[in-house]
Tab-separated table of C-alpha atoms in Angstrom:
chain	number	residue	atom	x	y	z
A	1	MET	CA	11.822	105.661	-72.109
A	2	GLU	CA	8.339	107.195	-71.879
A	3	ASP	CA	6.880	103.848	-70.727
A	4	GLU	CA	9.581	103.464	-68.058
A	5	GLU	CA	9.001	106.991	-66.737
A	6	ARG	CA	5.247	106.418	-66.496
A	7	LEU	CA	5.746	103.125	-64.663
A	8	GLN	CA	7.989	104.867	-62.154
A	9	LEU	CA	5.672	107.843	-61.592
A	10	GLY	CA	2.699	105.632	-60.776
A	11	GLY	CA	-0.131	107.519	-62.536
A	12	ASN	CA	-1.715	105.458	-65.314
A	13	PRO	CA	-5.003	107.085	-66.405
A	14	ASP	CA	-4.602	106.005	-70.065
A	15	TRP	CA	-2.315	102.998	-69.891
A	16	MET	CA	-4.398	100.777	-72.172
A	17	SER	CA	-4.283	103.292	-75.010
A	18	ARG	CA	-0.481	103.406	-74.709
A	19	LEU	CA	0.255	99.692	-74.858
A	20	PRO	CA	2.404	98.569	-77.808
A	21	GLU	CA	0.669	97.670	-81.063
A	22	LYS	CA	1.474	93.977	-80.625
A	23	LEU	CA	-0.706	93.806	-77.498
A	24	LEU	CA	-3.834	95.336	-79.008
A	25	ASP	CA	-5.143	92.000	-80.340
A	26	VAL	CA	-4.437	89.991	-77.183
A	27	PRO	CA	-7.667	88.818	-75.468
A	28	LEU	CA	-8.372	90.970	-72.423
A	29	TRP	CA	-8.229	87.876	-70.211
A	30	ASN	CA	-4.637	87.283	-71.345
A	31	LEU	CA	-3.481	90.749	-70.243
A	32	ALA	CA	-2.380	91.697	-66.722
A	33	ILE	CA	-4.988	94.079	-65.291
A	34	PRO	CA	-4.794	95.898	-61.934
A	35	GLY	CA	-7.877	95.584	-59.748
A	36	SER	CA	-9.004	96.823	-56.355
A	37	HIS	CA	-10.519	94.589	-53.703
A	38	ASP	CA	-13.718	95.995	-52.118
A	39	SER	CA	-13.452	99.026	-54.366
A	40	MET	CA	-16.122	101.127	-52.620
A	41	SER	CA	-14.882	100.660	-49.052
A	42	PHE	CA	-13.541	104.236	-48.924
A	43	CYS	CA	-16.964	105.676	-48.027
A	44	LEU	CA	-18.286	103.457	-45.232
A	45	ASP	CA	-21.075	104.846	-43.052
A	46	VAL	CA	-20.247	104.432	-39.339
A	47	SER	CA	-23.872	105.236	-38.481
A	48	SER	CA	-25.097	102.139	-40.323
A	49	PRO	CA	-25.493	98.706	-38.713
A	50	VAL	CA	-23.251	95.712	-39.253
A	51	LEU	CA	-24.410	93.549	-42.175
A	52	ARG	CA	-26.809	90.733	-41.465
A	53	SER	CA	-24.421	88.354	-43.219
A	54	GLU	CA	-21.595	89.124	-40.762
A	55	PRO	CA	-20.725	86.611	-37.998
A	56	CYS	CA	-23.127	86.385	-35.057
A	57	LEU	CA	-20.474	87.642	-32.613
A	58	LEU	CA	-20.071	90.880	-34.552
A	59	ARG	CA	-23.820	91.448	-34.884
A	60	VAL	CA	-24.462	90.852	-31.182
A	61	THR	CA	-21.638	93.222	-30.222
A	62	ASP	CA	-23.053	95.804	-32.620
A	63	ARG	CA	-26.463	95.654	-30.940
A	64	LEU	CA	-24.916	96.001	-27.491
A	65	CYS	CA	-22.349	98.698	-28.248
A	66	PRO	CA	-22.721	100.212	-31.746
A	67	CYS	CA	-20.712	103.330	-30.885
A	68	TRP	CA	-17.656	101.098	-30.380
A	69	THR	CA	-18.289	98.311	-32.902
A	70	ARG	CA	-18.965	100.370	-36.027
A	71	PRO	CA	-15.878	102.617	-35.903
A	72	CYS	CA	-13.847	99.468	-35.214
A	73	VAL	CA	-15.313	97.673	-38.229
A	74	SER	CA	-14.763	100.768	-40.369
A	75	ARG	CA	-11.048	100.851	-39.498
A	76	TRP	CA	-10.678	97.249	-40.620
A	77	ALA	CA	-13.003	97.415	-43.629
A	78	THR	CA	-11.759	100.645	-45.251
A	79	THR	CA	-9.289	99.518	-47.907
A	80	GLN	CA	-9.419	101.914	-50.877
A	81	SER	CA	-9.471	105.533	-52.055
A	82	VAL	CA	-11.985	107.481	-54.180
A	83	LEU	CA	-13.249	105.595	-57.252
A	84	SER	CA	-12.014	107.974	-59.962
A	85	ASP	CA	-8.624	108.177	-58.229
A	86	GLN	CA	-8.359	104.391	-58.441
A	87	CYS	CA	-9.054	104.560	-62.174
A	88	ASP	CA	-6.441	107.300	-62.606
A	89	LEU	CA	-3.898	105.039	-60.889
A	90	GLY	CA	-4.609	102.332	-63.466
A	91	VAL	CA	-7.244	100.143	-61.788
A	92	ARG	CA	-9.419	98.494	-64.459
A	93	PHE	CA	-11.260	95.923	-62.326
A	94	LEU	CA	-13.690	97.158	-59.688
A	95	ASP	CA	-15.021	94.833	-56.999
A	96	LEU	CA	-18.546	96.159	-56.298
A	97	ARG	CA	-20.377	94.463	-53.413
A	98	ILE	CA	-23.955	95.659	-53.553
A	99	ALA	CA	-26.542	95.789	-50.784
A	100	THR	CA	-29.834	97.235	-49.663
A	101	LYS	CA	-29.506	99.292	-46.505
A	102	PRO	CA	-32.111	99.039	-43.723
A	103	LYS	CA	-34.475	102.003	-44.120
A	104	GLY	CA	-32.649	102.914	-47.329
A	105	GLY	CA	-35.754	102.779	-49.487
A	106	LEU	CA	-35.236	101.799	-53.108
A	107	LYS	CA	-31.650	103.049	-53.169
A	108	LEU	CA	-28.831	100.530	-53.438
A	109	PHE	CA	-25.550	100.899	-51.589
A	110	PHE	CA	-22.261	99.029	-51.273
A	111	ALA	CA	-21.132	97.093	-48.231
A	112	HIS	CA	-18.022	95.799	-46.493
A	113	GLY	CA	-18.798	94.923	-42.897
A	114	ILE	CA	-21.076	97.968	-42.758
A	115	TYR	CA	-22.815	99.945	-45.503
A	116	THR	CA	-21.511	102.854	-47.575
A	117	VAL	CA	-22.639	106.455	-47.713
A	118	MET	CA	-22.389	106.568	-51.516
A	119	THR	CA	-25.164	104.919	-53.501
A	120	VAL	CA	-24.665	102.571	-56.430
A	121	GLN	CA	-26.179	105.139	-58.773
A	122	GLU	CA	-23.741	107.837	-57.634
A	123	ALA	CA	-20.740	105.528	-58.072
A	124	LEU	CA	-21.773	104.340	-61.530
A	125	ASP	CA	-22.461	107.938	-62.603
A	126	GLU	CA	-18.909	108.790	-61.521
A	127	LEU	CA	-17.542	105.832	-63.495
A	128	ALA	CA	-19.520	106.833	-66.598
A	129	THR	CA	-18.052	110.356	-66.400
A	130	TRP	CA	-14.554	108.936	-66.057
A	131	LEU	CA	-15.028	106.646	-69.057
A	132	ASP	CA	-16.201	109.590	-71.170
A	133	ALA	CA	-12.942	111.350	-70.341
A	134	HIS	CA	-10.850	108.255	-71.218
A	135	PRO	CA	-12.482	106.763	-74.341
A	136	LYS	CA	-9.818	104.084	-74.952
A	137	GLU	CA	-9.811	102.614	-71.442
A	138	ILE	CA	-11.813	99.439	-70.723
A	139	VAL	CA	-13.040	98.765	-67.184
A	140	ILE	CA	-14.409	95.515	-65.751
A	141	ILE	CA	-16.891	95.781	-62.894
A	142	SER	CA	-17.838	92.775	-60.805
A	143	CYS	CA	-21.287	93.144	-59.213
A	144	SER	CA	-21.607	90.589	-56.437
A	145	HIS	CA	-22.732	89.585	-52.934
A	146	PHE	CA	-26.106	91.373	-53.325
A	147	GLU	CA	-26.910	91.659	-49.627
A	148	SER	CA	-30.737	91.438	-49.249
A	149	LEU	CA	-31.536	92.389	-52.866
A	150	THR	CA	-34.944	91.327	-54.193
A	151	ASP	CA	-35.750	90.326	-57.770
A	152	GLU	CA	-37.147	93.832	-58.251
A	153	ASP	CA	-33.904	95.369	-56.983
A	154	HIS	CA	-31.920	93.295	-59.483
A	155	ALA	CA	-34.214	94.304	-62.334
A	156	ARG	CA	-33.922	98.027	-61.497
A	157	LEU	CA	-30.140	97.809	-61.139
A	158	VAL	CA	-29.594	96.054	-64.463
A	159	GLU	CA	-31.983	98.422	-66.244
A	160	PHE	CA	-30.052	101.366	-64.808
A	161	ILE	CA	-26.683	99.923	-65.912
A	162	ILE	CA	-27.934	99.306	-69.459
A	163	ALA	CA	-29.518	102.769	-69.717
A	164	LEU	CA	-26.473	104.559	-68.274
A	165	PHE	CA	-23.705	102.880	-70.251
A	166	GLY	CA	-25.615	101.899	-73.401
A	167	LYS	CA	-23.234	101.264	-76.299
A	168	LYS	CA	-20.242	101.299	-73.968
A	169	LEU	CA	-21.264	97.836	-72.719
A	170	CYS	CA	-19.254	94.924	-74.061
A	171	SER	CA	-21.713	92.066	-74.554
A	172	SER	CA	-20.867	88.575	-73.410
A	173	GLN	CA	-22.222	87.367	-76.760
A	174	GLN	CA	-19.596	89.107	-78.881
A	175	ASP	CA	-16.323	87.626	-80.106
A	176	THR	CA	-13.303	87.480	-77.811
A	177	PRO	CA	-12.761	91.057	-76.589
A	178	THR	CA	-9.422	92.729	-77.265
A	179	LEU	CA	-8.383	96.346	-76.956
A	180	ARG	CA	-8.631	96.815	-80.727
A	181	SER	CA	-12.070	95.201	-80.997
A	182	CYS	CA	-13.400	97.250	-78.076
A	183	TRP	CA	-12.076	100.471	-79.546
A	184	SER	CA	-13.592	99.771	-82.954
A	185	SER	CA	-17.027	99.152	-81.435
A	186	GLY	CA	-16.884	101.843	-78.737
A	187	HIS	CA	-17.054	99.316	-75.900
A	188	GLN	CA	-15.560	100.385	-72.564
A	189	LEU	CA	-17.268	98.331	-69.880
A	190	VAL	CA	-17.480	94.635	-69.057
A	191	VAL	CA	-20.137	93.947	-66.409
A	192	SER	CA	-19.771	90.692	-64.490
A	193	TYR	CA	-22.962	89.896	-62.546
A	194	SER	CA	-23.112	87.105	-59.995
A	195	ASP	CA	-26.864	86.505	-60.292
A	196	GLN	CA	-27.158	83.810	-62.961
A	197	GLN	CA	-30.827	84.501	-63.685
A	198	MET	CA	-30.090	88.109	-64.640
A	199	VAL	CA	-27.171	87.004	-66.813
A	200	LEU	CA	-29.447	84.634	-68.726
A	201	GLN	CA	-31.957	87.436	-69.319
A	202	HIS	CA	-29.474	90.125	-70.402
A	203	PRO	CA	-26.709	89.428	-72.976
A	204	GLU	CA	-25.060	92.686	-71.890
A	205	LEU	CA	-23.985	90.938	-68.680
A	206	TRP	CA	-21.116	88.497	-68.167
A	207	PRO	CA	-21.205	85.548	-65.746
A	208	GLU	CA	-19.492	85.855	-62.386
A	209	ILE	CA	-15.716	86.112	-62.754
A	210	PRO	CA	-13.777	83.588	-60.610
A	211	TYR	CA	-11.941	85.252	-57.723
A	212	TRP	CA	-9.071	83.264	-56.190
A	213	TYR	CA	-9.047	84.234	-52.531
A	214	ALA	CA	-7.021	82.634	-49.718
A	215	ASP	CA	-9.073	83.996	-46.760
A	216	SER	CA	-5.965	84.391	-44.573
A	217	PRO	CA	-4.155	87.225	-42.732
A	218	ASP	CA	-0.791	85.608	-43.536
A	219	PRO	CA	0.789	86.839	-46.814
A	220	LYS	CA	2.837	83.633	-47.122
A	221	LYS	CA	-0.362	81.586	-47.049
A	222	VAL	CA	-1.955	83.914	-49.604
A	223	ILE	CA	0.973	83.414	-51.969
A	224	ALA	CA	1.055	79.647	-51.392
A	225	TYR	CA	-2.667	79.455	-52.151
A	226	LEU	CA	-2.343	81.455	-55.383
A	227	ASP	CA	0.632	79.373	-56.526
A	228	ASP	CA	-1.299	76.183	-55.829
A	229	GLN	CA	-4.267	77.469	-57.831
A	230	LYS	CA	-2.000	78.405	-60.740
A	231	HIS	CA	-0.499	74.912	-60.801
A	232	ARG	CA	-4.020	73.547	-61.233
A	233	GLY	CA	-4.466	75.725	-64.336
A	234	ARG	CA	-6.131	79.054	-64.929
A	235	PRO	CA	-9.761	79.518	-66.094
A	236	ALA	CA	-10.321	80.002	-69.817
A	237	GLY	CA	-11.676	83.574	-69.529
A	238	PHE	CA	-11.386	86.417	-67.042
A	239	TYR	CA	-10.236	85.533	-63.542
A	240	VAL	CA	-8.907	87.317	-60.476
A	241	SER	CA	-5.950	86.582	-58.205
A	242	GLY	CA	-6.723	88.211	-54.858
A	243	LEU	CA	-3.726	89.506	-52.900
A	244	ASN	CA	-5.959	90.852	-50.125
A	245	LEU	CA	-5.482	89.694	-46.546
A	246	THR	CA	-8.405	88.734	-44.294
A	247	GLU	CA	-8.968	88.982	-40.566
A	248	ASP	CA	-11.799	87.281	-38.672
A	249	ALA	CA	-14.391	88.902	-36.376
A	250	PRO	CA	-12.724	87.922	-33.055
A	251	TYR	CA	-9.414	89.419	-34.238
A	252	VAL	CA	-11.132	92.702	-35.175
A	253	LEU	CA	-12.893	92.937	-31.832
A	254	LEU	CA	-9.731	92.146	-29.872
A	255	HIS	CA	-7.627	94.703	-31.784
A	256	PRO	CA	-9.856	97.803	-31.936
A	257	LEU	CA	-6.933	100.219	-32.283
A	258	GLN	CA	-5.304	98.407	-35.206
A	259	ASN	CA	-6.518	98.513	-38.794
A	260	MET	CA	-6.294	96.759	-42.148
A	261	ARG	CA	-3.889	99.321	-43.553
A	262	LYS	CA	-1.203	98.459	-40.986
A	263	MET	CA	-1.664	94.749	-41.627
A	264	THR	CA	-1.437	95.246	-45.403
A	265	MET	CA	1.586	97.548	-45.284
A	266	ARG	CA	3.546	94.968	-43.287
A	267	ALA	CA	2.857	92.345	-45.946
A	268	LEU	CA	3.118	94.530	-49.030
A	269	SER	CA	6.752	93.995	-49.969
A	270	LEU	CA	6.299	90.216	-50.004
A	271	LEU	CA	3.087	90.436	-52.017
A	272	LEU	CA	4.555	92.860	-54.555
A	273	ARG	CA	7.628	90.661	-54.987
A	274	TRP	CA	5.288	87.814	-55.946
A	275	VAL	CA	3.487	90.086	-58.414
A	276	SER	CA	6.761	91.075	-60.091
A	277	GLU	CA	7.507	87.406	-60.788
A	278	GLN	CA	4.225	86.771	-62.623
A	279	ARG	CA	3.541	86.717	-66.334
A	280	PRO	CA	0.232	87.199	-68.173
A	281	GLY	CA	-0.817	85.130	-71.151
A	282	ARG	CA	-2.806	82.082	-72.156
A	283	GLN	CA	-0.455	79.547	-70.526
A	284	GLY	CA	-1.800	77.699	-67.504
A	285	SER	CA	0.175	79.844	-65.073
A	286	GLY	CA	-0.684	83.145	-66.755
A	287	VAL	CA	-2.199	85.825	-64.526
A	288	ASN	CA	-5.083	88.096	-65.553
A	289	VAL	CA	-6.664	90.475	-63.018
A	290	LEU	CA	-4.658	90.995	-59.835
A	291	CYS	CA	-6.520	92.629	-56.935
A	292	CYS	CA	-5.036	94.328	-53.913
A	293	ASP	CA	-6.091	96.490	-50.980
A	294	PHE	CA	-4.836	100.085	-50.758
A	295	VAL	CA	-3.916	100.395	-54.417
A	296	ASP	CA	-2.887	104.001	-53.751
A	297	ALA	CA	-0.222	103.053	-51.206
A	298	SER	CA	2.376	101.555	-53.545
A	299	GLN	CA	3.426	101.036	-57.151
A	300	PHE	CA	1.038	98.062	-57.377
A	301	CYS	CA	-0.847	99.288	-60.450
A	302	SER	CA	2.316	100.211	-62.345
A	303	LEU	CA	3.865	96.860	-61.456
A	304	VAL	CA	0.866	94.919	-62.788
A	305	ILE	CA	0.649	97.016	-65.965
A	306	GLY	CA	4.354	96.443	-66.569
A	307	LEU	CA	3.845	92.675	-66.591
A	308	ASN	CA	2.224	93.049	-70.020
A	309	TYR	CA	5.564	94.000	-71.538
A	310	LYS	CA	6.777	90.498	-70.758
A	311	LEU	CA	4.537	89.351	-73.608
A	312	LEU	CA	6.917	91.226	-75.923
A	313	GLY	CA	10.049	89.526	-74.596
A	314	THR	CA	12.433	92.264	-73.441
A	315	SER	CA	10.228	94.830	-71.722
A	316	ALA	CA	10.270	98.087	-69.875
A	317	GLN	CA	9.020	96.265	-66.789
A	318	GLU	CA	11.796	93.659	-66.895
A	319	ARG	CA	14.396	96.407	-67.167
A	320	LEU	CA	12.858	98.199	-64.213
A	321	LEU	CA	13.021	95.043	-62.092
A	322	GLN	CA	16.743	94.758	-62.801
A	323	MET	CA	17.495	98.356	-61.729
């Protein structure tokens, strides 16, 4: 009954430590893990320019009318809440899109359309503090995109990650990670890094984790895409199924008073119904990390966590779905 009550309440700060004994030796990539898409988009800086990698139309509009473009982009690009709050909800996969900001000096920031106020160092310090408070929780961070980073920026970032997390880092060279093996070795963090050269130089880093992403504003197309990918067979290790919707630059500019939250909320019931039908595990159709926007706006995290009980047969999650 305790598991059912926690699933219904929605707060899951220590859900990994409370999984049944039979799940402790399951490879982490065979568990269902809640993730957040564009995890740092809660602190976007409306005084910063549009990214150089954004479509030409958006960049030109930004140069002509930044006081209109940037707030508009912020409304569409803000998709999450504070980092530690996400972790308390149960998120264990963080999508970190890293960038150098014009006139930002040596500091690194995050980006989603525009840049963030919070630096990478501040965010990782916050994560390290959270991990100290939850010693049996394992988090996966995906460092990617790397807008305008130099080789020196990469070197400083990786050195900082290794120095900050130290023995908490789960090396890509170790045996298949499970909850029990991570607990016995004190590992709490898997770092996926999308720069292959850095991965080759540092065994602490994992290669880029595949992210299945439909690139569509239509939830039916998102679901059809994910189902098609599943039928082709899942990757052998970690992988992500992205439930996030996507709008293009012309749509954003033509709908300045709308926002991503409204679009997501309209689609959420359909997306969550699809999630409830999934099952983790090593089979070809087994899900692993599931990412969503606005993880604080629904029972998404609890729903994903509950999928793990399907590995036991009769589960708390299955009973909940029948209520």
